[in-house]
Tab-separated table of C-alpha atoms in Angstrom:
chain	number	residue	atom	x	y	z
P	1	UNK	CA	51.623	-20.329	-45.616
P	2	UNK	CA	49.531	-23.451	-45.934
P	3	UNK	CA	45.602	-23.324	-45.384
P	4	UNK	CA	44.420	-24.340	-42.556
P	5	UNK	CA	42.582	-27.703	-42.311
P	6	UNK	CA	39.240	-27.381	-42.022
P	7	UNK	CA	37.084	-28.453	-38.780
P	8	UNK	CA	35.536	-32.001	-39.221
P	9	UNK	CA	32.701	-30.399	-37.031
P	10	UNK	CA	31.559	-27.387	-36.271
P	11	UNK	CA	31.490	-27.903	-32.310
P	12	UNK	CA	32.361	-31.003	-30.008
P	13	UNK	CA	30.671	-31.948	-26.940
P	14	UNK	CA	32.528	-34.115	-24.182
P	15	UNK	CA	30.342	-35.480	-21.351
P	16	UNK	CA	27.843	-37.705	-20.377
P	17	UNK	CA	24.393	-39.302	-21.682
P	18	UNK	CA	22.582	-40.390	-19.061
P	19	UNK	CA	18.852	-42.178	-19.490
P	20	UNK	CA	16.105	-39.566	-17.743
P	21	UNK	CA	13.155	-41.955	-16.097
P	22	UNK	CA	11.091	-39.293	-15.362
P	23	UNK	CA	8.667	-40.248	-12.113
P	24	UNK	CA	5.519	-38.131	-12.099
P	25	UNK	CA	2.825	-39.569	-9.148
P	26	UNK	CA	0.239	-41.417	-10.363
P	27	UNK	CA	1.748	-41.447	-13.761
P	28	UNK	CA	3.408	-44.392	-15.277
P	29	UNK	CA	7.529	-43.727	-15.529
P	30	UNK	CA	8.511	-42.487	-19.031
P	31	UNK	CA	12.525	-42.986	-19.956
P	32	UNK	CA	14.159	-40.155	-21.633
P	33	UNK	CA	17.551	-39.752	-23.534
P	34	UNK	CA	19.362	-37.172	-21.122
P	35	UNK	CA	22.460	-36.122	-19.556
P	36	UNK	CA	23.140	-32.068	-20.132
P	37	UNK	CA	26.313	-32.300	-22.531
P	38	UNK	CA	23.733	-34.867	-24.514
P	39	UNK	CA	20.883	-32.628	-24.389
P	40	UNK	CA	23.859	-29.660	-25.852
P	41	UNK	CA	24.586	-31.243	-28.335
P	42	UNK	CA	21.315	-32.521	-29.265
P	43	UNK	CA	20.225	-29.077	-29.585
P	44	UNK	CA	22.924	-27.992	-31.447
P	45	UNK	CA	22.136	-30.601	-34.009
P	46	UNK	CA	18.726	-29.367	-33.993
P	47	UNK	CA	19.466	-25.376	-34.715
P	48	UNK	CA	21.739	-26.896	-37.667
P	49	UNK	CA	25.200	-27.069	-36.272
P	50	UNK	CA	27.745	-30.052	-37.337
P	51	UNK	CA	27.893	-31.401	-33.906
P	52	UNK	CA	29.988	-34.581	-31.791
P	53	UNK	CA	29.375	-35.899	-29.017
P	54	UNK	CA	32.222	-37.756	-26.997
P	55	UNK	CA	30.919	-39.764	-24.288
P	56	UNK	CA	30.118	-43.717	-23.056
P	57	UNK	CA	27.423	-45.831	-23.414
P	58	UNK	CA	26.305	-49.349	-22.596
P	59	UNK	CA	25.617	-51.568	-25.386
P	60	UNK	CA	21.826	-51.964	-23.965
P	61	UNK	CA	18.338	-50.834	-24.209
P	62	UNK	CA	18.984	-47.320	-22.842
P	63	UNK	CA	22.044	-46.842	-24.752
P	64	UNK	CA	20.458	-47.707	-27.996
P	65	UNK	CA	17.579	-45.427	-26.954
P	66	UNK	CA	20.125	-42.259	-26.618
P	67	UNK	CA	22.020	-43.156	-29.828
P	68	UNK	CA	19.140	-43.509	-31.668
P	69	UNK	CA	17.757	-40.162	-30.420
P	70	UNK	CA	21.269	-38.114	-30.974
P	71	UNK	CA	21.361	-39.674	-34.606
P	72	UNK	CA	18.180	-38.506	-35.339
P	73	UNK	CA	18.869	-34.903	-34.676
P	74	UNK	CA	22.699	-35.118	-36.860
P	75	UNK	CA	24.463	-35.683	-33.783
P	76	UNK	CA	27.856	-38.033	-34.310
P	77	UNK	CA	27.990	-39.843	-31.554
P	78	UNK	CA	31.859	-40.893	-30.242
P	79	UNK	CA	32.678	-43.347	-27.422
P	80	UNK	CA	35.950	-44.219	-25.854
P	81	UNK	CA	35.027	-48.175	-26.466
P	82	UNK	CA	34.634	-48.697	-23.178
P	83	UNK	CA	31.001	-51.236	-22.767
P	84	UNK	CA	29.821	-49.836	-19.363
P	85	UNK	CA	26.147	-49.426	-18.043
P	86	UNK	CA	24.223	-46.326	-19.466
P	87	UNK	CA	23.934	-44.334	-16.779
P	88	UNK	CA	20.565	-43.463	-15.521
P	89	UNK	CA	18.680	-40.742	-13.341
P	90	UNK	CA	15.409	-40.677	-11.541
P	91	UNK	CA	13.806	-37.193	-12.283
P	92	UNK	CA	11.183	-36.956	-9.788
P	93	UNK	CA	8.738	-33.975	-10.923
P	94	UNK	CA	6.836	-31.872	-8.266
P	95	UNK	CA	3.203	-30.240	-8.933
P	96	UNK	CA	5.040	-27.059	-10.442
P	97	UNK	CA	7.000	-29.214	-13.148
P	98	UNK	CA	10.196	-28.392	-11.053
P	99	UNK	CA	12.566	-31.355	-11.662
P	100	UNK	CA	14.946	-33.509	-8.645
P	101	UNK	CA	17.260	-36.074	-9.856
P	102	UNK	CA	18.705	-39.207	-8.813
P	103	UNK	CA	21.287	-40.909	-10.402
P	104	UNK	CA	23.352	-44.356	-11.053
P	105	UNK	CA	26.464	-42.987	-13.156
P	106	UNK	CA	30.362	-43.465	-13.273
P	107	UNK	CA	32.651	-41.179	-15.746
P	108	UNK	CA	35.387	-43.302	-16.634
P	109	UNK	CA	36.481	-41.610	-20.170
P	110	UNK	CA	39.608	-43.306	-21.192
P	111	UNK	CA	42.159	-41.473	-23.487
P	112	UNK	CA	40.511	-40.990	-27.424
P	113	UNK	CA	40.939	-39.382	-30.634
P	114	UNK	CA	38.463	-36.350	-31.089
P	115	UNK	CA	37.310	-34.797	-34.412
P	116	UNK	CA	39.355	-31.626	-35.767
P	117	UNK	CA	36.615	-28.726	-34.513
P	118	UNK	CA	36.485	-25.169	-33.558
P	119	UNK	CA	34.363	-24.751	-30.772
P	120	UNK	CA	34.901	-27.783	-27.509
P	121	UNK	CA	31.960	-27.343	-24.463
P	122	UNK	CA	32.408	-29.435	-21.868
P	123	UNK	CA	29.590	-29.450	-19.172
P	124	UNK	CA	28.011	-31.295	-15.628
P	125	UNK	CA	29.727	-34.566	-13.918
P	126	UNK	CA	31.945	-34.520	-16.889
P	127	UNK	CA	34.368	-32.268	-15.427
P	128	UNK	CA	34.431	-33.134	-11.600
P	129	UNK	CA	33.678	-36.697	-11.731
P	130	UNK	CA	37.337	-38.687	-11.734
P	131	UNK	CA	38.929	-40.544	-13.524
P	132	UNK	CA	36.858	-39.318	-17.153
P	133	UNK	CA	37.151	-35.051	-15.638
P	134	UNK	CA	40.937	-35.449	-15.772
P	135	UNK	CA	40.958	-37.127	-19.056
P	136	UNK	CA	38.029	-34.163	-20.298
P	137	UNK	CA	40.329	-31.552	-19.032
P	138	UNK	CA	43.241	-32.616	-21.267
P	139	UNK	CA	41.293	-32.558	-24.121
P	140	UNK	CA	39.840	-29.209	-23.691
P	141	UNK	CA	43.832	-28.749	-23.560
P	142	UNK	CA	44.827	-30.156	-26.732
P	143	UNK	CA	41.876	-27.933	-28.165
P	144	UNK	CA	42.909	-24.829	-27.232
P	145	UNK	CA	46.615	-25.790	-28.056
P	146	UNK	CA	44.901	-26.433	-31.695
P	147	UNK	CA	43.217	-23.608	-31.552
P	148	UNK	CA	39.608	-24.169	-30.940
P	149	UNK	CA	37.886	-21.998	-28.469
P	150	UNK	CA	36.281	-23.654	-25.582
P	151	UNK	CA	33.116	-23.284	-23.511
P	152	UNK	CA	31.921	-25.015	-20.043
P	153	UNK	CA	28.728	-25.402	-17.759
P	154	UNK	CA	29.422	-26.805	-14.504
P	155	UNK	CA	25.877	-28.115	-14.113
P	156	UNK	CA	26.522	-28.834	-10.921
P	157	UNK	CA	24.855	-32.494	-9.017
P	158	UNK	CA	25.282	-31.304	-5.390
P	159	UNK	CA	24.538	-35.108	-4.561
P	160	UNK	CA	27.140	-36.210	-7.242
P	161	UNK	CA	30.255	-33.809	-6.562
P	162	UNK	CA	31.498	-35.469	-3.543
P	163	UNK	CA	33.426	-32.881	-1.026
P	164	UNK	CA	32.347	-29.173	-2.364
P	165	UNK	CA	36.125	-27.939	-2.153
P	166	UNK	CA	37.340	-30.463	-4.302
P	167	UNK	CA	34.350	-29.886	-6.501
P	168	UNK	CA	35.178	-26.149	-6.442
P	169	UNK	CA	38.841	-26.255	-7.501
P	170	UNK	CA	37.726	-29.110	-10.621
P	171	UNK	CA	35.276	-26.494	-11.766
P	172	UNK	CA	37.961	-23.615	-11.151
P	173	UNK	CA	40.466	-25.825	-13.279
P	174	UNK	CA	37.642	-25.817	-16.060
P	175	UNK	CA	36.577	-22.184	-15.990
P	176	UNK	CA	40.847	-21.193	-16.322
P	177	UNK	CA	40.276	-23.379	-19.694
P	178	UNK	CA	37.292	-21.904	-21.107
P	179	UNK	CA	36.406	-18.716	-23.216
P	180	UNK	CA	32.871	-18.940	-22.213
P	181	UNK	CA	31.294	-19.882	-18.984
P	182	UNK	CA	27.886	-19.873	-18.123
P	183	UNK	CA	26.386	-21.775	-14.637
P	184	UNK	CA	22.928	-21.075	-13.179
P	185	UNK	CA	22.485	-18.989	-9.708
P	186	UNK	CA	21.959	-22.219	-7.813
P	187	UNK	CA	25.303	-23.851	-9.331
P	188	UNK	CA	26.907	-20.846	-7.816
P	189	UNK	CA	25.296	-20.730	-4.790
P	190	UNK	CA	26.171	-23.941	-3.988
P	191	UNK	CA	30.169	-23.930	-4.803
P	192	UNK	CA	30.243	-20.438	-3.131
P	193	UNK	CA	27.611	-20.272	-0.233
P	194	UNK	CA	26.532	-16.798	1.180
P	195	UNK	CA	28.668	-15.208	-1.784
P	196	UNK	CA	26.449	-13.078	-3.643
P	197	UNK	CA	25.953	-14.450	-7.049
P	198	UNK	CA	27.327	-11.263	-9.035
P	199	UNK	CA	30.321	-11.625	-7.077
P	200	UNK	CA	31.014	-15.410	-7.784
P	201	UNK	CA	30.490	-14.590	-11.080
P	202	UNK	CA	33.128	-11.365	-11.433
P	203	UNK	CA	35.694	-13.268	-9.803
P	204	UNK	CA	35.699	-16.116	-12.704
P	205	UNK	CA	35.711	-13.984	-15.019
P	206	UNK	CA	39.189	-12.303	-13.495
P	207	UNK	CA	40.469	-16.699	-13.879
P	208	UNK	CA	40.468	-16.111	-17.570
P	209	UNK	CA	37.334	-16.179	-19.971
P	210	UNK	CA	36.120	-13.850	-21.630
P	211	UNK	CA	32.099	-13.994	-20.871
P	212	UNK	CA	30.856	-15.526	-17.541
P	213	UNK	CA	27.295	-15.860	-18.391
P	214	UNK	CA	24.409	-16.620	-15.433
P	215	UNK	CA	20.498	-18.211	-15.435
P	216	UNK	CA	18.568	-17.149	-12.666
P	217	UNK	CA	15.274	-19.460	-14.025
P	218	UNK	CA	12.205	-17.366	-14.212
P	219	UNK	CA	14.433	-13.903	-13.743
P	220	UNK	CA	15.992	-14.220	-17.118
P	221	UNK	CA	19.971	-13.897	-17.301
P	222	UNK	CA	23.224	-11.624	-16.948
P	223	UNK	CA	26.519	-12.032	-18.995
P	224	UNK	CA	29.531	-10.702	-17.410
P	225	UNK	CA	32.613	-9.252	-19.921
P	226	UNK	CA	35.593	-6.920	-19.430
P	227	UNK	CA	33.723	-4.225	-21.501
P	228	UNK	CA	30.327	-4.737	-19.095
P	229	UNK	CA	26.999	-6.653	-18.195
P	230	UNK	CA	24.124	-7.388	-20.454
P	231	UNK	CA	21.211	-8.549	-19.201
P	232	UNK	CA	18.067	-10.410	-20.746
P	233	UNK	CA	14.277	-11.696	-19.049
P	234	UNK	CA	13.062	-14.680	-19.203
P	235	UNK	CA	10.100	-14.640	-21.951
P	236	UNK	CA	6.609	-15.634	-20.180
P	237	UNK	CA	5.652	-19.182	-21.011
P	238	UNK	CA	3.691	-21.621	-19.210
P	239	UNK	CA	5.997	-24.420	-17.501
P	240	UNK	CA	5.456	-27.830	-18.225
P	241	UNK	CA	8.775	-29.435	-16.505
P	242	UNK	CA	12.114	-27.736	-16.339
P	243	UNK	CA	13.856	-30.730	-17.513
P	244	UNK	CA	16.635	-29.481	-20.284
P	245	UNK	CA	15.928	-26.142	-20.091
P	246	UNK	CA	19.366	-25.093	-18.981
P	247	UNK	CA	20.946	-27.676	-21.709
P	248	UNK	CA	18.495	-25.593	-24.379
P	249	UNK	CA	19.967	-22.435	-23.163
P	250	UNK	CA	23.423	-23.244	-23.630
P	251	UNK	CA	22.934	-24.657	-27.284
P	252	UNK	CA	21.238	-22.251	-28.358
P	253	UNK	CA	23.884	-19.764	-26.666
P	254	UNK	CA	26.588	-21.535	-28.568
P	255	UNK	CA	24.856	-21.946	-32.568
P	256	UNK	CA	24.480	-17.800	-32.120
P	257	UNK	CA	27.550	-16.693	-30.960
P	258	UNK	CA	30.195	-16.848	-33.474
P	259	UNK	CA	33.115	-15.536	-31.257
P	260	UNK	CA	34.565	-16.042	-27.969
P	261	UNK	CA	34.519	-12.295	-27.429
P	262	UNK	CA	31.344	-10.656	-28.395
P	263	UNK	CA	30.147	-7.243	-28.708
P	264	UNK	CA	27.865	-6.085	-25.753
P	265	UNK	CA	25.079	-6.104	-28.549
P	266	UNK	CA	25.973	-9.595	-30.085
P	267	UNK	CA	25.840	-10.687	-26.595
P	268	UNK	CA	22.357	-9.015	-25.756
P	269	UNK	CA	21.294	-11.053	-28.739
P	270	UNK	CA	22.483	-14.522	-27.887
P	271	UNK	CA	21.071	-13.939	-24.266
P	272	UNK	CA	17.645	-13.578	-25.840
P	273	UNK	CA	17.658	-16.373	-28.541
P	274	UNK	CA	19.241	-18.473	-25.714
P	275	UNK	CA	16.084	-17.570	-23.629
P	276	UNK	CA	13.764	-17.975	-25.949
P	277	UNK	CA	14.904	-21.691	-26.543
P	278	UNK	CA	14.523	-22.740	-23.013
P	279	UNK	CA	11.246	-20.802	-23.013
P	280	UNK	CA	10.401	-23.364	-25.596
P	281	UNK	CA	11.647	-26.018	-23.761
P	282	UNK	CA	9.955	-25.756	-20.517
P	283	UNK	CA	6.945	-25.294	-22.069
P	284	UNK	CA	6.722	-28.879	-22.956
P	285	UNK	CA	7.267	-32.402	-21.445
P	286	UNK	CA	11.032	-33.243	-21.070
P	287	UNK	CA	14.760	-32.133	-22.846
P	288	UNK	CA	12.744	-31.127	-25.945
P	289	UNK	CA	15.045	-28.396	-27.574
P	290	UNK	CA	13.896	-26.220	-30.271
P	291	UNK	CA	14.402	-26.477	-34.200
P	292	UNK	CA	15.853	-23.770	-35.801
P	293	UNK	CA	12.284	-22.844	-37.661
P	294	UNK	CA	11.004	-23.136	-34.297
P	295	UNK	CA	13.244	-20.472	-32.610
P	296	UNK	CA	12.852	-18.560	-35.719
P	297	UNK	CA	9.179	-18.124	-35.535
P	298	UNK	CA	7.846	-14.663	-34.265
P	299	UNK	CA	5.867	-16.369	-31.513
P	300	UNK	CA	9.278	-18.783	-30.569
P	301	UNK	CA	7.376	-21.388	-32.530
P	302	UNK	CA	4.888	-24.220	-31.245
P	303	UNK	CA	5.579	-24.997	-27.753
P	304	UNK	CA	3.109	-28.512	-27.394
């Protein structure tokens, strides 16, 4: 039997950068490299992982500024060589750091050659926005035929989705795909309203993978699995903005899990480590993920 070939990376992101202006009053406007599969993969790179990135940028000023940024960390940055805008958001921040978003972004991910890898996350507009989600989709196809594993966080936009039961089935279609799922209690509450969030997330995990995991902000997190539910707190911290902190959540979900079906313990585990990295994040100004050293440290490491 031949070997097998090894990955070229350990994990692949697909999705979008987007360039954060953050908008505080009184304050002037600070641009930030952003978009959630960005910030994923960013923090990947960051906790040590050989991480890609396919997504599109502009060849301008913002796009240089999120390439840079992505480079820094180890990140190898793919694009379909498309040359549209970068797209951009206006994250509006209210007296409790709480973050609102408004964006100028298309998806239009044409057909392109990905990076042998065993681990694919797909995440946010990604994987609703047509005509890049149906092109993202058939990737995270090809991946699984290959025999990567695959992981996916709707992130959902609310403004950005369009018609929720068209959003709904798109983010169905992705869950069927995926090994791992995690969303946050508002991106359930908003594709299934008046469904109790538990609920929403016991039926996905009856479409197909094998951990449906949930943030509930401040509350901590539950994971879902066929063998039971784990559940982790959030670790006290004092909030700065909530910008990334999802993003840090899910890298730091993905560098500790090493398989698509963990032990209730191994799960416990990642749940914590993935909290304690967006404690770290919200505890300081924008999508500011933690090193490795940092998440190592006995106190979660500096948070300023």
């Amino acid at each position: 039997m031949a070997e097998p070939t090894p990955a070229d990376v350990d994990l692949l992101v697909i999705g979008e950068c987007v360039a954060d202006i953050v908008r505080t009053p009184g304050l002037p406007d600070r641009p930030h490299p952003g978009g959630s599969p960005a910030n994923v993969a960013y923090g990947l790179a960051r906790l040590g992982r050989r991480t890609a990135l396919l997504t599109q940028l502009g060849e301008d000023l913002y796009g240089e500024l999120i390439r840079a940024h992505l480079e820094a960390a180890g990140v190898t940055v793919l694009t379909d060589g498309q040359d549209v805008p970068t797209p951009t958001a206006i994250v509006t921040l209210d007296p409790t750091g709480s973050a609102s978003y408004e964006f100028a972004i298309d998806w239009t991910l044409a057909p392109t050659p990905t990076p042998r890898t065993r681990h694919v996350h797909l995440g946010s507009l990604a994987s609703v926005q047509e005509p890049g989600a149906a092109v993202a989709r058939r990737l995270l196809r090809e991946a699984r035929a290959a025999g990567a594993t695959v992981s996916y966080d709707p992130n959902v936009r609310p403004g950005l989705v369009g018609e929720r039961a068209a959003a709904v089935a798109a983010v169905e279609h992705c869950v069927v795909l995926s090994d791992l799922v995690k969303a946050s209690d508002e991106d359930l509450a908003f594709l299934y309203p008046g469904v109790p969030v538990r609920d929403s997330a016991a039926r996905w995990l009856t479409l197909g993978p094998a951990v449906v995991i949930v943030t509930r902000g401040g509350d901590g997190a539950f994971a879902l699995t066929a063998d039971g539910e784990v559940r982790t707190d959030a670790p006290r911290t004092t909030v700065v903005d909530t910008v990334g902190a999802g993003d840090s959540f899910m890298s730091a979900l993905l560098a500790t899990l090493d398989t698509p079906r963990p032990s209730l313990d191994a799960l416990t585990t990642a749940l914590r480590t993935a909290a304690a990295a967006a404690a770290i994040t919200v505890s300081r100004a924008g999508a500011n993920p933690p090193t490795a050293a940092e998440l190592a440290a006995p106190d979660g490491g500096p948070h300023g």
